[in-house]
PDB file of C-alpha atoms in Angstrom:
ATOM      1  CA  MET D   1     -34.133  27.474 -12.320  1.00 61.00           C
ATOM      2  CA  SER D   2     -33.524  31.086 -12.027  1.00 75.00           C
ATOM      3  CA  THR D   3     -29.965  31.963 -13.902  1.00 84.00           C
ATOM      4  CA  THR D   4     -27.730  32.459 -10.688  1.00 88.00           C
ATOM      5  CA  ALA D   5     -28.981  28.872  -9.565  1.00 91.00           C
ATOM      6  CA  ALA D   6     -27.473  28.088 -12.682  1.00 91.00           C
ATOM      7  CA  GLY D   7     -24.764  29.613 -12.294  1.00 94.00           C
ATOM      8  CA  LEU D   8     -24.119  28.598  -9.017  1.00 95.00           C
ATOM      9  CA  LYS D   9     -24.532  24.710 -10.185  1.00 94.00           C
ATOM     10  CA  THR D  10     -22.487  25.375 -12.009  1.00 95.00           C
ATOM     11  CA  LEU D  11     -19.914  26.811 -10.427  1.00 96.00           C
ATOM     12  CA  HIS D  12     -20.921  24.499  -8.342  1.00 96.00           C
ATOM     13  CA  HIS D  13     -20.412  21.730 -10.259  1.00 96.00           C
ATOM     14  CA  LEU D  14     -16.766  22.872 -11.708  1.00 97.00           C
ATOM     15  CA  TYR D  15     -15.564  23.275  -7.706  1.00 96.00           C
ATOM     16  CA  LEU D  16     -16.470  19.343  -7.684  1.00 96.00           C
ATOM     17  CA  ARG D  17     -14.535  18.894 -11.055  1.00 96.00           C
ATOM     18  CA  LEU D  18     -11.037  20.447  -9.534  1.00 96.00           C
ATOM     19  CA  HIS D  19     -11.132  18.169  -6.564  1.00 95.00           C
ATOM     20  CA  ASP D  20     -11.660  15.686  -8.217  1.00 95.00           C
ATOM     21  CA  VAL D  21      -8.613  16.475 -10.364  1.00 95.00           C
ATOM     22  CA  ASN D  22      -6.489  16.877  -7.448  1.00 94.00           C
ATOM     23  CA  GLN D  23      -7.699  14.122  -4.905  1.00 94.00           C
ATOM     24  CA  LYS D  24      -6.131  12.310  -8.088  1.00 93.00           C
ATOM     25  CA  LEU D  25      -3.006  13.949  -9.000  1.00 93.00           C
ATOM     26  CA  GLU D  26      -2.057  13.597  -4.482  1.00 93.00           C
ATOM     27  CA  ARG D  27      -2.917   9.873  -4.958  1.00 94.00           C
ATOM     28  CA  GLY D  28      -0.587   8.963  -7.774  1.00 94.00           C
ATOM     29  CA  PRO D  29       2.025   9.755  -6.030  1.00 95.00           C
ATOM     30  CA  LYS D  30       0.885   7.806  -2.789  1.00 95.00           C
ATOM     31  CA  ARG D  31       0.008   5.074  -5.139  1.00 95.00           C
ATOM     32  CA  VAL D  32       3.647   4.700  -6.755  1.00 96.00           C
ATOM     33  CA  GLN D  33       4.765   5.437  -3.290  1.00 96.00           C
ATOM     34  CA  PHE D  34       2.424   2.421  -1.990  1.00 97.00           C
ATOM     35  CA  LYS D  35       3.634  -0.020  -5.163  1.00 97.00           C
ATOM     36  CA  GLU D  36       7.335   0.716  -4.629  1.00 97.00           C
ATOM     37  CA  GLN D  37       6.594  -0.039  -0.795  1.00 97.00           C
ATOM     38  CA  PHE D  38       5.215  -3.732  -1.735  1.00 97.00           C
ATOM     39  CA  ALA D  39       8.273  -4.113  -4.169  1.00 97.00           C
ATOM     40  CA  LEU D  40      10.808  -3.786  -0.920  1.00 97.00           C
ATOM     41  CA  GLN D  41       8.886  -5.490   1.472  1.00 97.00           C
ATOM     42  CA  GLN D  42       8.758  -8.294  -1.088  1.00 97.00           C
ATOM     43  CA  GLU D  43      13.030  -8.249  -1.550  1.00 97.00           C
ATOM     44  CA  ASP D  44      12.641  -8.444   2.698  1.00 97.00           C
ATOM     45  CA  ILE D  45      10.719 -11.690   2.266  1.00 97.00           C
ATOM     46  CA  LEU D  46      13.275 -13.271  -0.386  1.00 97.00           C
ATOM     47  CA  ASN D  47      16.955 -11.921   1.008  1.00 97.00           C
ATOM     48  CA  SER D  48      14.703 -13.583   4.394  1.00 97.00           C
ATOM     49  CA  GLU D  49      14.094 -16.910   2.625  1.00 97.00           C
ATOM     50  CA  LYS D  50      18.386 -17.069   0.964  1.00 97.00           C
ATOM     51  CA  GLU D  51      19.306 -16.240   4.318  1.00 97.00           C
ATOM     52  CA  LYS D  52      16.873 -19.552   5.553  1.00 97.00           C
ATOM     53  CA  VAL D  53      18.333 -21.673   3.274  1.00 97.00           C
ATOM     54  CA  THR D  54      22.179 -20.771   3.942  1.00 97.00           C
ATOM     55  CA  GLU D  55      21.751 -21.330   7.096  1.00 97.00           C
ATOM     56  CA  LEU D  56      20.295 -24.910   5.965  1.00 97.00           C
ATOM     57  CA  LYS D  57      23.355 -24.939   4.244  1.00 97.00           C
ATOM     58  CA  LYS D  58      25.836 -24.188   6.831  1.00 97.00           C
ATOM     59  CA  GLN D  59      24.132 -27.380   8.752  1.00 97.00           C
ATOM     60  CA  VAL D  60      24.669 -29.960   6.462  1.00 97.00           C
ATOM     61  CA  GLN D  61      28.578 -28.787   6.096  1.00 97.00           C
ATOM     62  CA  GLN D  62      28.763 -29.217  10.058  1.00 96.00           C
ATOM     63  CA  LYS D  63      27.051 -32.348   9.846  1.00 96.00           C
ATOM     64  CA  ASN D  64      29.233 -33.504   7.334  1.00 96.00           C
ATOM     65  CA  LEU D  65      32.402 -32.484   9.000  1.00 96.00           C
ATOM     66  CA  ASP D  66      31.518 -34.479  11.965  1.00 94.00           C
ATOM     67  CA  LEU D  67      29.796 -37.294   9.846  1.00 95.00           C
ATOM     68  CA  HIS D  68      34.152 -37.656   8.469  1.00 95.00           C
ATOM     69  CA  SER D  69      34.922 -36.638  11.927  1.00 94.00           C
ATOM     70  CA  ASN D  70      33.122 -39.553  13.423  1.00 92.00           C
ATOM     71  CA  GLU D  71      34.322 -42.228  10.431  1.00 94.00           C
ATOM     72  CA  ALA D  72      37.685 -41.180  10.824  1.00 94.00           C
ATOM     73  CA  LYS D  73      38.037 -42.463  14.364  1.00 93.00           C
ATOM     74  CA  ILE D  74      35.907 -45.474  13.633  1.00 92.00           C
ATOM     75  CA  LEU D  75      39.426 -46.483  11.807  1.00 91.00           C
ATOM     76  CA  GLU D  76      41.268 -45.258  14.044  1.00 90.00           C
ATOM     77  CA  LEU D  77      39.442 -47.230  16.475  1.00 90.00           C
ATOM     78  CA  LYS D  78      39.267 -50.595  14.666  1.00 89.00           C
ATOM     79  CA  GLY D  79      42.478 -50.720  13.956  1.00 86.00           C
ATOM     80  CA  LYS D  80      42.899 -49.729  18.003  1.00 87.00           C
ATOM     81  CA  LEU D  81      41.328 -53.392  17.865  1.00 83.00           C
ATOM     82  CA  ASN D  82      42.971 -55.578  16.427  1.00 80.00           C
ATOM     83  CA  SER D  83      46.339 -54.700  18.930  1.00 82.00           C
ATOM     84  CA  ALA D  84      43.521 -54.546  22.302  1.00 78.00           C
ATOM     85  CA  ALA D  85      45.959 -56.092  24.960  1.00 81.00           C
ATOM     86  CA  SER D  86      42.639 -57.502  26.947  1.00 87.00           C
ATOM     87  CA  ASN D  87      39.161 -58.706  26.352  1.00 87.00           C
ATOM     88  CA  LYS D  88      37.599 -56.116  28.527  1.00 89.00           C
ATOM     89  CA  GLU D  89      40.024 -53.559  26.128  1.00 89.00           C
ATOM     90  CA  PHE D  90      38.956 -55.483  23.427  1.00 88.00           C
ATOM     91  CA  ASP D  91      34.742 -55.164  24.374  1.00 87.00           C
ATOM     92  CA  ILE D  92      35.324 -50.941  25.673  1.00 90.00           C
ATOM     93  CA  ILE D  93      36.633 -49.987  22.143  1.00 88.00           C
ATOM     94  CA  LYS D  94      34.321 -52.042  20.312  1.00 90.00           C
ATOM     95  CA  GLY D  95      31.510 -50.173  22.736  1.00 92.00           C
ATOM     96  CA  GLN D  96      33.404 -47.521  21.082  1.00 92.00           C
ATOM     97  CA  ILE D  97      33.004 -48.152  17.882  1.00 92.00           C
ATOM     98  CA  GLU D  98      29.268 -48.739  17.978  1.00 93.00           C
ATOM     99  CA  ALA D  99      28.386 -45.791  19.557  1.00 94.00           C
ATOM    100  CA  ASP D 100      30.148 -44.045  16.421  1.00 92.00           C
ATOM    101  CA  THR D 101      28.399 -46.166  14.568  1.00 93.00           C
ATOM    102  CA  MET D 102      25.160 -44.954  15.644  1.00 95.00           C
ATOM    103  CA  ALA D 103      26.009 -41.577  15.868  1.00 94.00           C
ATOM    104  CA  ASN D 104      26.898 -41.307  12.279  1.00 94.00           C
ATOM    105  CA  SER D 105      23.621 -42.829  11.097  1.00 95.00           C
ATOM    106  CA  VAL D 106      21.358 -40.268  13.581  1.00 95.00           C
ATOM    107  CA  LEU D 107      23.884 -37.206  11.453  1.00 95.00           C
ATOM    108  CA  GLU D 108      22.976 -39.168   8.181  1.00 96.00           C
ATOM    109  CA  ASP D 109      19.099 -38.742   9.323  1.00 96.00           C
ATOM    110  CA  GLU D 110      19.475 -35.692   9.963  1.00 96.00           C
ATOM    111  CA  ILE D 111      21.637 -34.474   6.788  1.00 97.00           C
ATOM    112  CA  LEU D 112      19.086 -35.997   4.592  1.00 97.00           C
ATOM    113  CA  GLU D 113      16.485 -34.080   5.862  1.00 97.00           C
ATOM    114  CA  LEU D 114      18.185 -31.166   6.219  1.00 97.00           C
ATOM    115  CA  MET D 115      18.718 -32.046   2.567  1.00 97.00           C
ATOM    116  CA  GLU D 116      14.915 -32.167   2.295  1.00 97.00           C
ATOM    117  CA  LYS D 117      14.064 -28.455   4.307  1.00 97.00           C
ATOM    118  CA  ILE D 118      17.287 -26.353   1.329  1.00 97.00           C
ATOM    119  CA  ASP D 119      14.950 -28.065  -1.200  1.00 97.00           C
ATOM    120  CA  ALA D 120      12.421 -26.930  -0.185  1.00 97.00           C
ATOM    121  CA  ALA D 121      13.329 -23.444   0.878  1.00 97.00           C
ATOM    122  CA  GLU D 122      14.922 -23.352  -2.870  1.00 97.00           C
ATOM    123  CA  MET D 123      11.373 -23.831  -4.472  1.00 97.00           C
ATOM    124  CA  GLU D 124      10.425 -20.756  -1.425  1.00 97.00           C
ATOM    125  CA  VAL D 125      13.264 -18.278  -3.227  1.00 97.00           C
ATOM    126  CA  GLN D 126      12.177 -19.002  -5.934  1.00 97.00           C
ATOM    127  CA  SER D 127       8.128 -17.987  -5.748  1.00 97.00           C
ATOM    128  CA  CYS D 128       9.782 -15.569  -3.694  1.00 97.00           C
ATOM    129  CA  VAL D 129      11.833 -13.950  -7.073  1.00 98.00           C
ATOM    130  CA  SER D 130       8.733 -14.187  -9.031  1.00 97.00           C
ATOM    131  CA  LYS D 131       6.867 -12.052  -6.749  1.00 97.00           C
ATOM    132  CA  LYS D 132       9.228  -9.627  -5.800  1.00 97.00           C
ATOM    133  CA  ASN D 133       9.491  -9.537 -10.119  1.00 97.00           C
ATOM    134  CA  ALA D 134       6.093  -8.307 -10.536  1.00 98.00           C
ATOM    135  CA  ALA D 135       5.893  -5.989  -7.374  1.00 97.00           C
ATOM    136  CA  GLU D 136       8.935  -4.465  -9.169  1.00 97.00           C
ATOM    137  CA  GLU D 137       6.932  -4.485 -12.794  1.00 98.00           C
ATOM    138  CA  ASP D 138       3.558  -2.998 -11.202  1.00 97.00           C
ATOM    139  CA  ALA D 139       5.179  -0.553  -9.283  1.00 97.00           C
ATOM    140  CA  LYS D 140       7.383  -0.010 -12.779  1.00 97.00           C
ATOM    141  CA  LYS D 141       4.281   0.918 -14.200  1.00 97.00           C
ATOM    142  CA  THR D 142       1.856   2.907 -12.412  1.00 96.00           C
ATOM    143  CA  ALA D 143       4.721   5.492 -11.575  1.00 95.00           C
ATOM    144  CA  GLN D 144       4.833   4.895 -15.412  1.00 94.00           C
ATOM    145  CA  GLU D 145       0.975   5.142 -16.002  1.00 93.00           C
ATOM    146  CA  PHE D 146       1.115   8.130 -13.097  1.00 94.00           C
ATOM    147  CA  GLU D 147       3.958   9.985 -15.174  1.00 92.00           C
ATOM    148  CA  ALA D 148       2.125   9.721 -18.995  1.00 89.00           C
ATOM    149  CA  ALA D 149      -1.280  11.210 -16.718  1.00 92.00           C
ATOM    150  CA  ARG D 150       0.682  14.188 -14.765  1.00 91.00           C
ATOM    151  CA  ASN D 151       0.210  16.708 -17.082  1.00 89.00           C
ATOM    152  CA  SER D 152      -2.952  16.114 -18.537  1.00 93.00           C
ATOM    153  CA  LEU D 153      -4.717  16.459 -15.101  1.00 94.00           C
ATOM    154  CA  ASP D 154      -2.319  19.734 -14.584  1.00 94.00           C
ATOM    155  CA  GLU D 155      -3.854  20.989 -18.331  1.00 94.00           C
ATOM    156  CA  GLU D 156      -7.764  19.719 -16.461  1.00 95.00           C
ATOM    157  CA  ILE D 157      -6.403  21.440 -12.987  1.00 96.00           C
ATOM    158  CA  GLU D 158      -6.211  24.912 -15.033  1.00 96.00           C
ATOM    159  CA  GLU D 159      -8.760  24.442 -17.442  1.00 96.00           C
ATOM    160  CA  CYS D 160     -10.716  24.515 -13.759  1.00 96.00           C
ATOM    161  CA  LYS D 161      -9.498  27.365 -12.519  1.00 96.00           C
ATOM    162  CA  ARG D 162      -9.813  29.194 -15.880  1.00 97.00           C
ATOM    163  CA  ALA D 163     -13.465  28.380 -16.080  1.00 97.00           C
ATOM    164  CA  ILE D 164     -14.115  29.120 -12.071  1.00 96.00           C
ATOM    165  CA  ALA D 165     -12.580  32.436 -12.266  1.00 95.00           C
ATOM    166  CA  GLU D 166     -15.293  32.917 -14.728  1.00 95.00           C
ATOM    167  CA  SER D 167     -18.028  31.343 -13.485  1.00 95.00           C
ATOM    168  CA  GLU D 168     -17.088  33.203 -10.256  1.00 95.00           C
ATOM    169  CA  GLN D 169     -17.834  36.528 -12.135  1.00 94.00           C
ATOM    170  CA  ILE D 170     -21.537  36.281 -10.959  1.00 93.00           C
ATOM    171  CA  ILE D 171     -21.283  36.662  -6.961  1.00 94.00           C
ATOM    172  CA  PRO D 172     -21.655  40.145  -6.003  1.00 93.00           C
ATOM    173  CA  GLU D 173     -18.780  42.241  -4.992  1.00 91.00           C
ATOM    174  CA  ASN D 174     -21.013  42.214  -1.809  1.00 90.00           C
ATOM    175  CA  VAL D 175     -20.544  38.379  -0.658  1.00 92.00           C
ATOM    176  CA  LYS D 176     -17.370  37.749  -2.686  1.00 92.00           C
ATOM    177  CA  VAL D 177     -15.081  37.954   0.472  1.00 93.00           C
ATOM    178  CA  LEU D 178     -17.311  35.553   2.766  1.00 93.00           C
ATOM    179  CA  PHE D 179     -17.243  33.103  -0.549  1.00 95.00           C
ATOM    180  CA  GLN D 180     -13.751  32.896  -0.738  1.00 94.00           C
ATOM    181  CA  ARG D 181     -12.850  32.519   2.823  1.00 94.00           C
ATOM    182  CA  LEU D 182     -15.595  29.348   2.908  1.00 94.00           C
ATOM    183  CA  VAL D 183     -13.891  28.326  -0.709  1.00 95.00           C
ATOM    184  CA  ARG D 184     -10.827  28.484   1.586  1.00 94.00           C
ATOM    185  CA  SER D 185     -12.167  26.137   4.208  1.00 93.00           C
ATOM    186  CA  HIS D 186     -14.516  23.699   2.384  1.00 93.00           C
ATOM    187  CA  GLY D 187     -13.382  24.118  -0.583  1.00 93.00           C
ATOM    188  CA  ALA D 188     -15.793  22.299  -3.263  1.00 93.00           C
ATOM    189  CA  GLY D 189     -18.538  22.219  -0.672  1.00 94.00           C
ATOM    190  CA  ALA D 190     -18.376  25.787  -0.212  1.00 96.00           C
ATOM    191  CA  LEU D 191     -21.961  25.917  -2.166  1.00 97.00           C
ATOM    192  CA  ALA D 192     -24.660  23.447  -1.200  1.00 96.00           C
ATOM    193  CA  ASN D 193     -27.793  23.002  -3.561  1.00 94.00           C
ATOM    194  CA  VAL D 194     -31.561  23.257  -1.595  1.00 93.00           C
ATOM    195  CA  GLU D 195     -33.098  19.141  -2.036  1.00 88.00           C
ATOM    196  CA  GLY D 196     -36.053  19.631  -1.211  1.00 85.00           C
ATOM    197  CA  ARG D 197     -37.102  22.218   1.588  1.00 88.00           C
ATOM    198  CA  PHE D 198     -33.708  20.858   3.379  1.00 93.00           C
ATOM    199  CA  CYS D 199     -29.721  22.627   2.865  1.00 94.00           C
ATOM    200  CA  SER D 200     -27.857  19.537   0.930  1.00 93.00           C
ATOM    201  CA  ALA D 201     -24.783  20.201   3.409  1.00 94.00           C
ATOM    202  CA  CYS D 202     -26.135  20.045   6.919  1.00 95.00           C
ATOM    203  CA  ASN D 203     -29.540  19.040   6.227  1.00 95.00           C
ATOM    204  CA  VAL D 204     -31.638  21.357   8.094  1.00 95.00           C
ATOM    205  CA  LEU D 205     -34.047  22.975   6.846  1.00 94.00           C
ATOM    206  CA  ILE D 206     -34.495  25.834   4.983  1.00 92.00           C
ATOM    207  CA  GLU D 207     -35.877  28.652   6.373  1.00 90.00           C
ATOM    208  CA  PRO D 208     -39.281  30.077   4.247  1.00 90.00           C
ATOM    209  CA  GLN D 209     -37.794  33.750   4.371  1.00 91.00           C
ATOM    210  CA  LEU D 210     -34.574  31.765   2.699  1.00 90.00           C
ATOM    211  CA  ARG D 211     -36.692  29.925   0.579  1.00 88.00           C
ATOM    212  CA  VAL D 212     -38.291  33.452  -1.285  1.00 90.00           C
ATOM    213  CA  GLU D 213     -35.490  35.036  -1.134  1.00 91.00           C
ATOM    214  CA  LEU D 214     -33.072  32.406  -2.753  1.00 89.00           C
ATOM    215  CA  ASN D 215     -36.459  32.281  -5.580  1.00 86.00           C
ATOM    216  CA  SER D 216     -35.997  35.527  -5.984  1.00 88.00           C
ATOM    217  CA  GLU D 217     -32.578  35.032  -6.701  1.00 87.00           C
ATOM    218  CA  ARG D 218     -30.195  36.396  -3.980  1.00 91.00           C
ATOM    219  CA  PHE D 219     -27.022  35.393  -2.329  1.00 94.00           C
ATOM    220  CA  VAL D 220     -27.720  33.127   0.225  1.00 94.00           C
ATOM    221  CA  PHE D 221     -26.083  31.970   3.213  1.00 95.00           C
ATOM    222  CA  CYS D 222     -27.955  28.242   4.657  1.00 94.00           C
ATOM    223  CA  LYS D 223     -27.673  29.703   8.392  1.00 93.00           C
ATOM    224  CA  SER D 224     -26.439  26.771   9.582  1.00 94.00           C
ATOM    225  CA  CYS D 225     -23.206  25.489   8.038  1.00 94.00           C
ATOM    226  CA  GLY D 226     -22.975  29.204   6.318  1.00 94.00           C
ATOM    227  CA  ARG D 227     -22.275  27.636   2.597  1.00 95.00           C
ATOM    228  CA  LEU D 228     -23.964  30.054  -0.282  1.00 96.00           C
ATOM    229  CA  LEU D 229     -26.889  28.107  -1.313  1.00 96.00           C
ATOM    230  CA  TYR D 230     -29.235  27.626  -4.853  1.00 94.00           C
ATOM    231  CA  VAL D 231     -32.250  25.376  -5.594  1.00 91.00           C
ATOM    232  CA  ASP D 232     -31.543  22.744  -8.097  1.00 82.00           C
ATOM    233  CA  ASP D 233     -34.898  22.333  -9.690  1.00 71.00           C
ATOM    234  CA  SER D 234     -34.360  19.358 -11.926  1.00 64.00           C
ATOM    235  CA  GLN D 235     -33.408  17.099  -8.621  1.00 54.00           C
ATOM    236  CA  GLU D 236     -36.843  18.035  -7.116  1.00 49.00           C
TER     237      GLU D 236
END
């Protein structure tokens, strides 16, 4: 591999490394935010399940009130039954007692059913509490891990930038402006190696004349995508 090609290959790898580190630095806060949002979602689910329990308990309370009201009514009717002035009145009162007794039986069944639902809902609440706590712990751990890694990532970025500045000295002044424009547009994609006879960035055939110039250690840009080319003999 020629000196120019080796230098450009090193430069390309440095830009790729810088891109990778920057990606890690950008992904960190996004991962933390995702974990925190998931924890908030678990908290919302927990609150929703708690509301279900509260609503079920309200229904039980209301039905108990209705049950007690009917029981008091039955006692009152039983008192009237003994003082009925006629058989007709007696039958009417007796019918009301039977109807209220039946209504109470239905209420008791409904209360038992609601109590079972409350037991199941409270178990679901406990499950949601565990999920919420686990999600919050995971979010906290992710944030701590990112904070611990942030300094080393910042240091690696600065190290890459210093190495890039040193490696870019290989680029002559007459092509540096064009190359810097490529870096601003494509980052690590400003350079591309030649794979066989094709540009690895756009997969377009490299003309024989350009290949001759590359072999002569001249700085050559792909006529199709504009990338700065180099030949990596190790891949041929």
